[in-house]
Short mmCIF file of C-alpha atoms in Angstrom, two decimals:
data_model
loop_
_atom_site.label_atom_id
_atom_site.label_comp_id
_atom_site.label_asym_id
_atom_site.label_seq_id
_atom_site.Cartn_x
_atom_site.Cartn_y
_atom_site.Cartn_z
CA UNK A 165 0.00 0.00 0.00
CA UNK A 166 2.36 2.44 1.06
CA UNK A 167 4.62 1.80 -1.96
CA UNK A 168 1.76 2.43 -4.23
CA UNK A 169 0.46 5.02 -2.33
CA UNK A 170 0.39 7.59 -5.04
CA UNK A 171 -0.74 5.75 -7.63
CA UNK A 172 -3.44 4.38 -5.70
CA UNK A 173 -4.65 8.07 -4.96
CA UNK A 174 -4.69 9.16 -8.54
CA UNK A 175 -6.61 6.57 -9.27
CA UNK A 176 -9.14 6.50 -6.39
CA UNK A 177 -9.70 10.44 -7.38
CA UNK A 178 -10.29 10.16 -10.92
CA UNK A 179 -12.48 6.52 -10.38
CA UNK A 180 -14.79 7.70 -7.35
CA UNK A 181 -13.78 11.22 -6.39
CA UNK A 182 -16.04 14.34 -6.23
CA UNK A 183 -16.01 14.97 -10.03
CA UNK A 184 -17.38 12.42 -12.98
CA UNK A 185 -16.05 8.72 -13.00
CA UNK A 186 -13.66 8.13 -15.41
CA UNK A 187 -15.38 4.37 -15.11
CA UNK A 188 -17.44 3.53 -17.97
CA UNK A 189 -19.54 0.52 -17.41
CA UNK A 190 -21.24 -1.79 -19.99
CA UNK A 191 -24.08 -3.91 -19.24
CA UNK A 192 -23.44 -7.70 -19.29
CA UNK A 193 -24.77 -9.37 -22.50
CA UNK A 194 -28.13 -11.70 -22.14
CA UNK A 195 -27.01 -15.21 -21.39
CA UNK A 196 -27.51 -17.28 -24.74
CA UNK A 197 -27.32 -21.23 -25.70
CA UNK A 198 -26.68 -23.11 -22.39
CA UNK A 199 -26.23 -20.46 -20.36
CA UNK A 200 -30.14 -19.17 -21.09
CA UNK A 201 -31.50 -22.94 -20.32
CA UNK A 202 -30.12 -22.54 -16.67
CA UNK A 203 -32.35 -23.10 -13.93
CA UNK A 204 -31.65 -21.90 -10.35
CA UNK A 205 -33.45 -22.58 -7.18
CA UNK A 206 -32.50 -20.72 -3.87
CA UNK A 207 -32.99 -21.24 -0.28
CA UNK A 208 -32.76 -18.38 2.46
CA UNK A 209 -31.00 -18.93 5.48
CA UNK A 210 -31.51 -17.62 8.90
CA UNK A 211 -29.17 -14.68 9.47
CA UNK A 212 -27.25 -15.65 12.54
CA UNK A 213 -28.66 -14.19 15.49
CA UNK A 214 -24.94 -14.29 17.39
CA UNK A 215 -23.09 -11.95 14.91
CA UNK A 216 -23.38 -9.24 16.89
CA UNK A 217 -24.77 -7.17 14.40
CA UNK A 218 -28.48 -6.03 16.83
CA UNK A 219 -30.77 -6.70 14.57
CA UNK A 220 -33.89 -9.35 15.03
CA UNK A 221 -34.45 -9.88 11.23
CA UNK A 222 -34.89 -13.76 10.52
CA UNK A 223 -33.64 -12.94 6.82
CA UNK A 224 -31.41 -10.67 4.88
CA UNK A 225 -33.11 -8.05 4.02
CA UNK A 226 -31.07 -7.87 1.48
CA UNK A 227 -30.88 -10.91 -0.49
CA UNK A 228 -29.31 -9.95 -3.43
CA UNK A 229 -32.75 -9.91 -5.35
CA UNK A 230 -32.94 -6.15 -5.74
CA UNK A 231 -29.21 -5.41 -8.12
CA UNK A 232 -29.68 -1.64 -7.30
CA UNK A 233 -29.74 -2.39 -3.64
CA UNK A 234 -25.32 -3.24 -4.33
CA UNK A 235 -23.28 -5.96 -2.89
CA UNK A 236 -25.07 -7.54 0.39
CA UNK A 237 -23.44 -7.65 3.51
CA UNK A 238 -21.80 -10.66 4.95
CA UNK A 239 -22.59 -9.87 8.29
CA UNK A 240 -24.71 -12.22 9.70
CA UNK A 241 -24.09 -14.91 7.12
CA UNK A 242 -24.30 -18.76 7.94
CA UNK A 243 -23.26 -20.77 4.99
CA UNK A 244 -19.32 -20.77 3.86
CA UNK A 245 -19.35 -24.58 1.53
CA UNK A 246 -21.74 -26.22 0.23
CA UNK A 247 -22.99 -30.15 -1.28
CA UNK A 248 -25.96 -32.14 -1.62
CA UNK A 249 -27.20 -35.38 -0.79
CA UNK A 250 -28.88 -38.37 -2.36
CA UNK A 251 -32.44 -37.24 -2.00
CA UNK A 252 -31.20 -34.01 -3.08
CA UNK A 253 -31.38 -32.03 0.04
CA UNK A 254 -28.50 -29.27 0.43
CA UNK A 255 -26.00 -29.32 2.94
CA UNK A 256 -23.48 -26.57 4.39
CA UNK A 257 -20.91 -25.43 6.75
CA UNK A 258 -21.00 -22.65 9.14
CA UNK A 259 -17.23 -21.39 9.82
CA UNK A 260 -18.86 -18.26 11.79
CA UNK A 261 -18.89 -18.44 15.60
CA UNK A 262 -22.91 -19.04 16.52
CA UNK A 263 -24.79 -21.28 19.35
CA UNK A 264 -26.48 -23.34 17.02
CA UNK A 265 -25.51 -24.65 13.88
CA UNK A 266 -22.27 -26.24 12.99
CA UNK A 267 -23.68 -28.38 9.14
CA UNK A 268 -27.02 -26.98 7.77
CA UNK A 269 -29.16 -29.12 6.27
CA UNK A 270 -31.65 -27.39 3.69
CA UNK A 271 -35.13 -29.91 2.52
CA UNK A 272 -35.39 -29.35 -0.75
CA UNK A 273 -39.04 -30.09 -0.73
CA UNK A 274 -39.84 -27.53 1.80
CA UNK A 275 -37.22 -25.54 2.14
CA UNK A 276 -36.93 -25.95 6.04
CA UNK A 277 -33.77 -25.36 7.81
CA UNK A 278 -32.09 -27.68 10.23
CA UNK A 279 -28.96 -27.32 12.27
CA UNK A 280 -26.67 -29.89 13.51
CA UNK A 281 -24.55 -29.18 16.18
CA UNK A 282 -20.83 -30.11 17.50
CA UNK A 283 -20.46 -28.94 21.10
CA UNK A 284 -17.11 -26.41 21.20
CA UNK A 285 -15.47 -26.30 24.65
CA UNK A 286 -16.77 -22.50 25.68
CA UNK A 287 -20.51 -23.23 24.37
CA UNK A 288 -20.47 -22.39 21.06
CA UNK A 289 -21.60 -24.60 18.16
CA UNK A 290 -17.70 -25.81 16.56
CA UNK A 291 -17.34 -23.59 13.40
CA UNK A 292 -17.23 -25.94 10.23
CA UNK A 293 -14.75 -24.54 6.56
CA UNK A 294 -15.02 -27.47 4.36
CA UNK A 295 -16.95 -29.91 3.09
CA UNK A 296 -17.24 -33.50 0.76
CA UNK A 297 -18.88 -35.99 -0.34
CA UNK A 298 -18.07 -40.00 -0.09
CA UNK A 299 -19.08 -42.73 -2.94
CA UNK A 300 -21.34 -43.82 0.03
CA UNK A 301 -23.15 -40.57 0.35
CA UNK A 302 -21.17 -39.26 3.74
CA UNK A 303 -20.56 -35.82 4.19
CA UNK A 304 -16.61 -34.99 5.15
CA UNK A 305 -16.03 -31.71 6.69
CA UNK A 306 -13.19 -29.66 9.26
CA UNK A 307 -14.85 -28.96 12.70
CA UNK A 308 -12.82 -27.45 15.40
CA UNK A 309 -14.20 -28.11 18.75
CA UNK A 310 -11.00 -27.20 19.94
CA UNK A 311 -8.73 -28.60 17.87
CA UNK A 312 -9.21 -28.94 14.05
CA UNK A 313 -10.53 -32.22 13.23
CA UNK A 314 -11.99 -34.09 10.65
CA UNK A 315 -15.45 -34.65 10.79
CA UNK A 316 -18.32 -37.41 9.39
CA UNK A 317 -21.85 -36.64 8.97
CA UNK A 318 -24.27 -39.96 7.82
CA UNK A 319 -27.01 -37.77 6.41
CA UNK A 320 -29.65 -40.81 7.16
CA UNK A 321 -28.66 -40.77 10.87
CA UNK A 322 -27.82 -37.33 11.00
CA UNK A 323 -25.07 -39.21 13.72
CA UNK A 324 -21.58 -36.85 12.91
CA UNK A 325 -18.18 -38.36 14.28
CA UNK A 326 -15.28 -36.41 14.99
CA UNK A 327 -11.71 -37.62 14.15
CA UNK A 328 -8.61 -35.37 15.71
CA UNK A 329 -5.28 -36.07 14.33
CA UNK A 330 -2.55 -37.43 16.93
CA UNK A 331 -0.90 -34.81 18.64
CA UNK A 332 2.49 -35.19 16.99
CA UNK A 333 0.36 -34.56 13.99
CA UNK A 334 -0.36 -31.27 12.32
CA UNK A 335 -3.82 -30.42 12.60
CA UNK A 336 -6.26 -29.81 9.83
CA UNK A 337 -5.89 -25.91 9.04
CA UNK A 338 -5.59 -23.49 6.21
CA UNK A 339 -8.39 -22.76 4.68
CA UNK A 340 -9.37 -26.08 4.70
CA UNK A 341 -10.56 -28.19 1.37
CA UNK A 342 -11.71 -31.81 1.47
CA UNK A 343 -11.80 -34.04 -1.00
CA UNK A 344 -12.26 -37.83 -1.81
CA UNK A 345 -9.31 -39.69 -3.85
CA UNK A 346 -10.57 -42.36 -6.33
CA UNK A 347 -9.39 -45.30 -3.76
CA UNK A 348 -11.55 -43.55 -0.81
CA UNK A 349 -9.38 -41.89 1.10
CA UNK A 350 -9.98 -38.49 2.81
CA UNK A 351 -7.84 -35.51 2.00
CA UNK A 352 -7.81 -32.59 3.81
CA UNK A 353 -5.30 -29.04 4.33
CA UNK A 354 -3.08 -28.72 6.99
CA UNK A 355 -1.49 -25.58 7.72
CA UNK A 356 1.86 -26.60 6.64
CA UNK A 357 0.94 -29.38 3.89
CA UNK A 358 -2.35 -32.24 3.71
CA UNK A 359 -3.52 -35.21 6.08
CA UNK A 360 -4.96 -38.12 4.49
CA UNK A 361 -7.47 -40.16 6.44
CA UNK A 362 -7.98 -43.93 5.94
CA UNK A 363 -12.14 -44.26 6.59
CA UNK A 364 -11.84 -47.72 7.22
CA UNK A 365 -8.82 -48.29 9.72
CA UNK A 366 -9.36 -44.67 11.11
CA UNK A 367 -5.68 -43.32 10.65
CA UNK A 368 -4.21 -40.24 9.43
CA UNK A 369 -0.94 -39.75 7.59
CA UNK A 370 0.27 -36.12 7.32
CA UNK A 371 2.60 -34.98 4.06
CA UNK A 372 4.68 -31.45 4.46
CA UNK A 373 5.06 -29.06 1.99
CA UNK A 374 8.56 -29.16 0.75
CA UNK A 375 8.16 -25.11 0.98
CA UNK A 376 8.16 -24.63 4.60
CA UNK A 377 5.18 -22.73 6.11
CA UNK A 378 7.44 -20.22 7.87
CA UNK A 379 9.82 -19.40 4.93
CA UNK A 380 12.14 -16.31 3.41
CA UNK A 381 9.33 -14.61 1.20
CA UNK A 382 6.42 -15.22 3.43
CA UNK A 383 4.05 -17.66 4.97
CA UNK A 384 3.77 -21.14 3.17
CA UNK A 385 -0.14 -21.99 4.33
CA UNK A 386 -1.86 -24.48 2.80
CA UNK A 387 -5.17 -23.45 1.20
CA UNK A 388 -6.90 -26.00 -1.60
CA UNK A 389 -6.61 -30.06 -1.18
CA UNK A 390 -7.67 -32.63 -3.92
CA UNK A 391 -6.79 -36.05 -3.77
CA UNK A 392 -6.50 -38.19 -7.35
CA UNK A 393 -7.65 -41.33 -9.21
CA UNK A 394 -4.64 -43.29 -8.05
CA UNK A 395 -4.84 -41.81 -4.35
CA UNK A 396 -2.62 -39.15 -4.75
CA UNK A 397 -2.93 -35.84 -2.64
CA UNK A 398 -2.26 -32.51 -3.73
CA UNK A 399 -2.32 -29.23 -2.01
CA UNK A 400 -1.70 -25.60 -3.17
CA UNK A 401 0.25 -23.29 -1.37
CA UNK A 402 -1.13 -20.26 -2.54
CA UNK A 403 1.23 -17.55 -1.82
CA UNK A 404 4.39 -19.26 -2.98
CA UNK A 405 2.52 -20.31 -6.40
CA UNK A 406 3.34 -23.71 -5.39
CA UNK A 407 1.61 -27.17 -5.71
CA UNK A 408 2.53 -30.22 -3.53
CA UNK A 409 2.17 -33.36 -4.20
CA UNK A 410 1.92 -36.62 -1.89
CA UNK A 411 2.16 -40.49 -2.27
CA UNK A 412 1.01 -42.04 -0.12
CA UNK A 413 2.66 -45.80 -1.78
CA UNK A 414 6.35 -44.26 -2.25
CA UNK A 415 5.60 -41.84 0.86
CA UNK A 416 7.83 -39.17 -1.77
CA UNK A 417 6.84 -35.82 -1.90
CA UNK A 418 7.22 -33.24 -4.32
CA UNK A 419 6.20 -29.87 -5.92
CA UNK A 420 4.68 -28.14 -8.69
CA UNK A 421 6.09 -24.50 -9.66
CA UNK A 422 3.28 -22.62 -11.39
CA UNK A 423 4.74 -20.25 -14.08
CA UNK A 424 4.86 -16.58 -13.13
CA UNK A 425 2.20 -14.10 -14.89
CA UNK A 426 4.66 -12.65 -17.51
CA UNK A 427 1.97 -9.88 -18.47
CA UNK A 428 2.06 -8.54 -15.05
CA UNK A 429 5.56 -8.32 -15.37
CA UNK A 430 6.48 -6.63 -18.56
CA UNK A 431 3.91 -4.03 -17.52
CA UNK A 432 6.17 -3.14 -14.03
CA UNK A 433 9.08 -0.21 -14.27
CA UNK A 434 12.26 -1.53 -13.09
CA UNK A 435 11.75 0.22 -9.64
CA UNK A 436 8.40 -1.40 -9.41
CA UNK A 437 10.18 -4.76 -10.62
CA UNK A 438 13.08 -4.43 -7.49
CA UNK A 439 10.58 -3.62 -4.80
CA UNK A 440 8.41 -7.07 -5.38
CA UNK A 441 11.22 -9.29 -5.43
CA UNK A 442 12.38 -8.23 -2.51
CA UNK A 443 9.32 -8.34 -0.95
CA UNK A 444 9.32 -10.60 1.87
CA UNK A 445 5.69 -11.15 3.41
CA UNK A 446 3.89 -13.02 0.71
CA UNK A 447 0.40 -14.57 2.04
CA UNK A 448 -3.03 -15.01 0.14
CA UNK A 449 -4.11 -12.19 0.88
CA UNK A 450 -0.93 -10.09 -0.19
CA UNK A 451 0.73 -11.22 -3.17
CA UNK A 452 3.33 -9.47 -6.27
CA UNK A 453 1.37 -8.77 -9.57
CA UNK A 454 2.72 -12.00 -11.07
CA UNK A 455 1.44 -14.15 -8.65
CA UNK A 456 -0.98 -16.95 -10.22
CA UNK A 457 -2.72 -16.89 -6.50
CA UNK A 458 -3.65 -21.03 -6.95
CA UNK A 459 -6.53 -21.14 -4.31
CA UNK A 460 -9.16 -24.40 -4.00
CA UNK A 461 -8.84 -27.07 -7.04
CA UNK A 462 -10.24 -30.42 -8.68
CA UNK A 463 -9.26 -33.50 -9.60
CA UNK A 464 -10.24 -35.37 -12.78
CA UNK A 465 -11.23 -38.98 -11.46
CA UNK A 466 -11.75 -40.24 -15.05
CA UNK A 467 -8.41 -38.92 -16.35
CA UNK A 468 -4.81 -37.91 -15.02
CA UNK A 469 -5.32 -34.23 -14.55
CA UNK A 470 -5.60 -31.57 -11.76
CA UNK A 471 -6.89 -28.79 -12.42
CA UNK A 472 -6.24 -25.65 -10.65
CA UNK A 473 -8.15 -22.61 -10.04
CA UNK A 474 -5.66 -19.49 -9.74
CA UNK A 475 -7.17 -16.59 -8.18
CA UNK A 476 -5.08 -13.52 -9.19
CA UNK A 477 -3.26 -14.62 -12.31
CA UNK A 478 -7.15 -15.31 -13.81
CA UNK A 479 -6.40 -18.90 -15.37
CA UNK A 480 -6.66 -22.42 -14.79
CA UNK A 481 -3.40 -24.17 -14.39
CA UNK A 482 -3.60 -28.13 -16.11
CA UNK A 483 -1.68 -30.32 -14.36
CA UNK A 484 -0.68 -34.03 -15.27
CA UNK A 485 -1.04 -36.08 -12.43
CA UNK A 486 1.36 -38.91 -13.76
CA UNK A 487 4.09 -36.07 -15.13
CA UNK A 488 3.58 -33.08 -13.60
CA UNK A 489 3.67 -31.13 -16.82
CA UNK A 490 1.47 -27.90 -15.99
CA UNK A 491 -0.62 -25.97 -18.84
CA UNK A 492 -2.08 -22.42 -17.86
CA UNK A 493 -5.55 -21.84 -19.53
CA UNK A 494 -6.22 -18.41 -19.20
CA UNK A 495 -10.00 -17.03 -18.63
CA UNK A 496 -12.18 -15.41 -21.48
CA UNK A 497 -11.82 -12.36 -19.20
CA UNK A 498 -8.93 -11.22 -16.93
CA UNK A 499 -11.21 -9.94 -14.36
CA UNK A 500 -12.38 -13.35 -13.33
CA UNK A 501 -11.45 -14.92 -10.41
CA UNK A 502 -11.68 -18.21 -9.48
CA UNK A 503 -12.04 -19.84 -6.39
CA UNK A 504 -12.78 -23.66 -6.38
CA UNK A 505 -12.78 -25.79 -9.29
CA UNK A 506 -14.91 -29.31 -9.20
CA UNK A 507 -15.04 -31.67 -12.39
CA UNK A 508 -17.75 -33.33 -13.83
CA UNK A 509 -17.87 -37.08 -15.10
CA UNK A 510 -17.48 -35.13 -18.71
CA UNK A 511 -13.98 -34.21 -18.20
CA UNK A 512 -15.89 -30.44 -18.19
CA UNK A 513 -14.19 -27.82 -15.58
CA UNK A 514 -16.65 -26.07 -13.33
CA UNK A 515 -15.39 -22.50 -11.56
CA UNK A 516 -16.99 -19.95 -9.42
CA UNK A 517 -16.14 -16.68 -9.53
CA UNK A 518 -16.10 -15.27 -6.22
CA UNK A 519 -16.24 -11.60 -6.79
CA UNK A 520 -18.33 -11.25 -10.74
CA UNK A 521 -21.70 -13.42 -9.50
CA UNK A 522 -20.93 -16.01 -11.97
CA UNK A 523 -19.59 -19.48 -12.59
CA UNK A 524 -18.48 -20.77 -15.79
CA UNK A 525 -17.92 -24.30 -17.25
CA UNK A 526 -15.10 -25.01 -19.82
CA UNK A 527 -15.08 -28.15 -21.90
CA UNK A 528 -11.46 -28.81 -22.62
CA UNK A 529 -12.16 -30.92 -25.44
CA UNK A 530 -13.92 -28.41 -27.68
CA UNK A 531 -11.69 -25.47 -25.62
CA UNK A 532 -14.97 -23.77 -25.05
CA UNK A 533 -16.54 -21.51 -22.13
CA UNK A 534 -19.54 -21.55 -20.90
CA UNK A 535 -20.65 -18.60 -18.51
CA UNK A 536 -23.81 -18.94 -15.61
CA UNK A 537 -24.93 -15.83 -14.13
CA UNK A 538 -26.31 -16.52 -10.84
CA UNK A 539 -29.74 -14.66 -10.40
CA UNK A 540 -29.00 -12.46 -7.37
CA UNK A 541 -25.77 -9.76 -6.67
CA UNK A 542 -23.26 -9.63 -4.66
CA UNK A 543 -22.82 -13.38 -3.57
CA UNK A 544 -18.97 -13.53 -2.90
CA UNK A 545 -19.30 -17.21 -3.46
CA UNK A 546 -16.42 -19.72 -1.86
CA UNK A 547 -17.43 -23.37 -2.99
CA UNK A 548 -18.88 -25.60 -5.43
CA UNK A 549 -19.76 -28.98 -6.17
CA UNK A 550 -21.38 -31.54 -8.37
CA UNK A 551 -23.56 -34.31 -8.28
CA UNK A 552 -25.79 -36.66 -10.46
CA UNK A 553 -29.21 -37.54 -8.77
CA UNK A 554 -31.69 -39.53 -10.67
CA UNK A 555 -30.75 -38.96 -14.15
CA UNK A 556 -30.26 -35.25 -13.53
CA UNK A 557 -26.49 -33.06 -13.07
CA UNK A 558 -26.69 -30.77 -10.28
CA UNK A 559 -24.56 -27.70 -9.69
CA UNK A 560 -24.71 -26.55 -5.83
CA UNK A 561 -23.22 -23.67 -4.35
CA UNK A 562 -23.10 -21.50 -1.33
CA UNK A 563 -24.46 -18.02 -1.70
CA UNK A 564 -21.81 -16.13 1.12
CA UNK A 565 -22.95 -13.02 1.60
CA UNK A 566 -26.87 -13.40 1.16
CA UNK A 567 -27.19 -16.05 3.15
CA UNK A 568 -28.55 -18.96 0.91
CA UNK A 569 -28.35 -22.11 -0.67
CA UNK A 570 -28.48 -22.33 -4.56
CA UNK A 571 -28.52 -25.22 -6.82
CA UNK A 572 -28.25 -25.25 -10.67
CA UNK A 573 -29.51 -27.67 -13.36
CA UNK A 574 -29.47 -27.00 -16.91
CA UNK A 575 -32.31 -27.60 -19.48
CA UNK A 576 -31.71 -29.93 -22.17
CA UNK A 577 -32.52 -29.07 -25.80
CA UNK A 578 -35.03 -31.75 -25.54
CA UNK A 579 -36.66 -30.60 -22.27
CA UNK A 580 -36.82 -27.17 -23.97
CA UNK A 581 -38.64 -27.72 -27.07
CA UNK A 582 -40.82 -30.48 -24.59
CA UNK A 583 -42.17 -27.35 -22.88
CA UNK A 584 -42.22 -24.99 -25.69
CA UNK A 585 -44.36 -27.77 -26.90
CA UNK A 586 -46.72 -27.71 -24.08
CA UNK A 587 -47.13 -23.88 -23.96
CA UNK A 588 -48.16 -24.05 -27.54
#
């Protein structure tokens, strides 16, 4: 800040000072093709009555409904990730300190709210990040009652079990992603690296990044987890534009170097260019223009590829799980930013973009993009997921900062012309 002080001022004045805006904007053009078959149902949420915030509304009054109202607050949210069940009833965590809820569970059929609860230590319901989904329809989520652990919910008992690494073992931490390798096994973020967790016996093994977390340029923290076909883990360390990667057969360890953004680069002045590299307190939330910013990602379990949602350099990064050789696949628009990246059983990439009230699809076979606008502003979503349910592809994601629960399915051309044939 201080280094850009100046420049930051100029720009602040002539963007949103007294006179006119030098800020032209452009409305977004009509979603067409897929896009315009998208179908979204959402679920309000209690605000949470222990933010602090004195007020005694059940809802948001601003649920992102009315676009001239601006971007909603997040005080008071609930929800932080998201998933859905079987019966296709939605799920979420709570990572906000509150009495009550800990998972959400949302009917879809009536739209009722239910809170399950792990006791913390001083009273408070145990504040929940992440969360997954098992081939046997288990939920997988952090909970820190004290500690951070890894927790199971059975959604037909509603019975959740909590599992705390030994103590000469890092606890989960980061911001902490979950995910389910193709042989079962439970991945999770640790502050400095991933924990894998064997369902069956009930044992962890930890991996370390090979970048410590305390380090020369900054802080090394774990943030995204995904765990491969062949029951590989891999884990981004966001500020150092690093991916690690575990195996859990050979026990070896090693790391993927994302490329630097050589746009952001060419466009610095050489004073500019000596003040970032010597910059020394890189974190997530304070990177150099370069930085790719890799964040929450997704494994293909039908094919040998990560893929990699990076935050501030705007791209996906393709990564060959067997190899290691990395592709960056920029976005159709430098402005988005993505934040977790799930894959379907298509090989197709799915991305939400936490700050633009979108997500977008791209099918790597045809190289194409597909954009979703979500029907309500300023959402700030963190999570998505996937699922197929009775024929049907689901799309499910947390709405942050309005307080809901959202779930996507897309029309088929058939479906379409089926009701266009009704109407008529």
């Amino acid at each position: 800040m201080e280094h850009n002080q100046k420049q930051l001022a100029t720009y602040l004045a002539r963007a949103r000072g007294p006179g006119e805006s030098s800020m032209k904007f452009v409305p977004r053009p009509r979603p067409t093709g897929e896009a315009a078959r998208a179908v979204w149902t959402l679920y309000d949420l209690q605000i949470n009555p222990d933010a602090g915030i004195g007020t005694q509304v059940k809802y948001n009054p601003n649920d992102g409904t009315d676009w001239s109202l601006g971007t909603t607050s997040k005080l008071g949210q609930l929800p932080h990730d998201g998933n859905i069940d079987a019966e296709g009833n939605l799920y979420f965590t709570s990572n906000n300190p509150n009495k009550l809820v800990t998972i959400g569970k949302v009917d879809a059929k009536t739209g009722e709210v239910k809170f399950l609860k792990v006791n913390r230590a001083d009273g408070l319901a145990a504040n929940a990040h992440g969360i997954t989904r098992d081939a046997e329809g288990n939920f997988w989520f952090d909970v820190n009652p004290g500690r951070r652990s890894l927790g199971k919910l059975d959604p037909k008992t509603e019975k959740i079990t909590v599992y705390q690494t030994p103590q000469n073992m890092s606890p989960l931490g980061g911001a902490v992603t979950l995910d389910v390798d193709g042989k079962g096994f439970i991945w999770a973020s640790a502050p400095d690296g991933a924990v894998r967790f064997d369902p069956k016996a009930e044992k962890f093994a930890d991996f370390k990044s090979k970048t410590p977390y305390q380090n020369p340029k900054g802080t090394g923290m774990t943030y995204g987890a995904a765990g491969d076909r062949d029951g590989v883990g891999w884990w981004a360390q966001m500020a150092m534009d690093t991916i690690g990667r575990g195996d859990p057969v050979t026990g070896a360890i090693t790391e993927v170097k994302l490329p630097a953004v050589k746009e952001a680069i060419d466009q610095l002045k050489p004073e500019d260019l000596a003040f970032y590299e010597n910059f020394n307190e890189l974190s997530f939330n304070t990177p150099v223009p370069w930085s790719q910013g890799p964040r929450r990602m997704g494994t293909d379990k039908n094919a040998d590829v990560l893929w990699v949602g990076n935050s501030w350099g705007a791209s996906l990064a393709r990564i060959n799980t067997k190899t290691g050789d990395t592709t960056i696949v920029p976005f159709p628009d430098k402005t988005m930013q993505p934040y977790h990246i799930a894959v379907d059983n298509n090989h197709n990439v799915w991305g939400n973009l936490w700050t633009s009230d979108q997500i977008v699809k791209f099918d790597p076979t045809a190289n194409k993009w597909t954009t979703f606008e979500l029907p309500v502003r300023g959402t700030e979503i963190r999570h998505i997921s996937l699922a197929d349910i009775g024929g049907k592809s689901y799309v499910v994601v947390p709405v942050y900062r309005s307080s809901q629960m959202a779930k996507m399915t897309v029309r088929s051309e058939a479906e379409l012309a089926e009701l266009k044939a009704k109407v008529q």
